[in-house]
Amino acid sequence: EFSAKSLFKYRRWLTFKEVATELQIPLKSIYGYHYKGIGPKVSKYGRHLRVLETDFIAWQEERAITGKL
């Protein structure tokens, strides 16, 4: 049986480089979206930024529905 705590460790964390690669856009664009507050939800670990794969997918779906970036 899984608890919320055990499910957390199975989540996939993406780097900004992985997000940029998936979207086929420059890495600089992802940092720009983050700076402007229009990118996917980000968690910071020390000086490293990571995006939960589920948050990335939700962000993509929201942009597809609204057409906004």
CSV table of C-alpha atoms in Angstrom, one decimal:
chain,number,residue,atom,x,y,z
A,1,GLU,CA,0.0,0.0,0.0
A,2,PHE,CA,1.3,3.4,-0.9
A,3,SER,CA,1.1,6.5,1.3
A,4,ALA,CA,1.4,10.1,0.1
A,5,LYS,CA,4.9,10.2,1.4
A,6,SER,CA,6.0,7.0,-0.5
A,7,LEU,CA,4.3,8.3,-3.8
A,8,PHE,CA,6.4,11.5,-3.5
A,9,LYS,CA,9.6,9.7,-4.2
A,10,TYR,CA,8.2,8.3,-7.4
A,11,ARG,CA,7.7,11.7,-8.9
A,12,ARG,CA,10.0,12.7,-11.7
A,13,TRP,CA,11.8,16.0,-11.4
A,14,LEU,CA,12.8,17.8,-14.7
A,15,THR,CA,15.7,20.2,-15.1
A,16,PHE,CA,15.2,23.4,-17.2
A,17,LYS,CA,17.3,21.8,-19.8
A,18,GLU,CA,15.0,18.8,-20.1
A,19,VAL,CA,11.9,21.1,-20.3
A,20,ALA,CA,13.6,23.1,-23.1
A,21,THR,CA,14.5,20.0,-24.9
A,22,GLU,CA,10.9,18.6,-24.6
A,23,LEU,CA,9.5,21.9,-26.0
A,24,GLN,CA,12.3,22.2,-28.6
A,25,ILE,CA,13.0,25.8,-27.5
A,26,PRO,CA,16.1,27.5,-26.3
A,27,LEU,CA,17.0,27.0,-22.7
A,28,LYS,CA,17.2,30.8,-22.3
A,29,SER,CA,13.4,30.9,-23.0
A,30,ILE,CA,12.6,28.7,-20.1
A,31,TYR,CA,14.6,30.9,-17.7
A,32,GLY,CA,12.8,33.9,-19.2
A,33,TYR,CA,9.4,32.3,-18.6
A,34,HIS,CA,10.4,31.6,-15.0
A,35,TYR,CA,11.7,35.1,-14.5
A,36,LYS,CA,8.4,36.6,-15.8
A,37,GLY,CA,6.4,34.2,-13.7
A,38,ILE,CA,4.7,32.5,-16.7
A,39,GLY,CA,6.6,29.2,-16.7
A,40,PRO,CA,5.7,26.0,-15.0
A,41,LYS,CA,5.7,25.7,-11.2
A,42,VAL,CA,9.3,25.4,-9.9
A,43,SER,CA,10.9,24.0,-6.8
A,44,LYS,CA,14.3,25.2,-5.7
A,45,TYR,CA,16.9,22.9,-4.1
A,46,GLY,CA,19.8,25.0,-3.1
A,47,ARG,CA,20.6,26.8,-6.3
A,48,HIS,CA,19.0,24.2,-8.5
A,49,LEU,CA,15.6,24.7,-10.1
A,50,ARG,CA,13.4,21.6,-10.8
A,51,VAL,CA,10.0,21.1,-12.3
A,52,LEU,CA,7.8,18.2,-11.3
A,53,GLU,CA,6.8,16.4,-14.5
A,54,THR,CA,3.1,16.6,-13.4
A,55,ASP,CA,3.4,20.4,-13.1
A,56,PHE,CA,5.1,20.6,-16.5
A,57,ILE,CA,2.2,18.6,-18.1
A,58,ALA,CA,-0.4,20.8,-16.4
A,59,TRP,CA,1.4,23.9,-17.5
A,60,GLN,CA,1.4,22.6,-21.1
A,61,GLU,CA,-2.2,21.7,-21.0
A,62,GLU,CA,-3.2,25.2,-19.6
A,63,ARG,CA,-1.2,26.9,-22.4
A,64,ALA,CA,-2.9,24.7,-25.0
A,65,ILE,CA,-6.4,25.5,-23.7
A,66,THR,CA,-5.8,29.3,-23.2
A,67,GLY,CA,-3.3,29.8,-26.0
A,68,LYS,CA,-1.3,32.0,-23.7
A,69,LEU,CA,2.4,31.9,-23.0
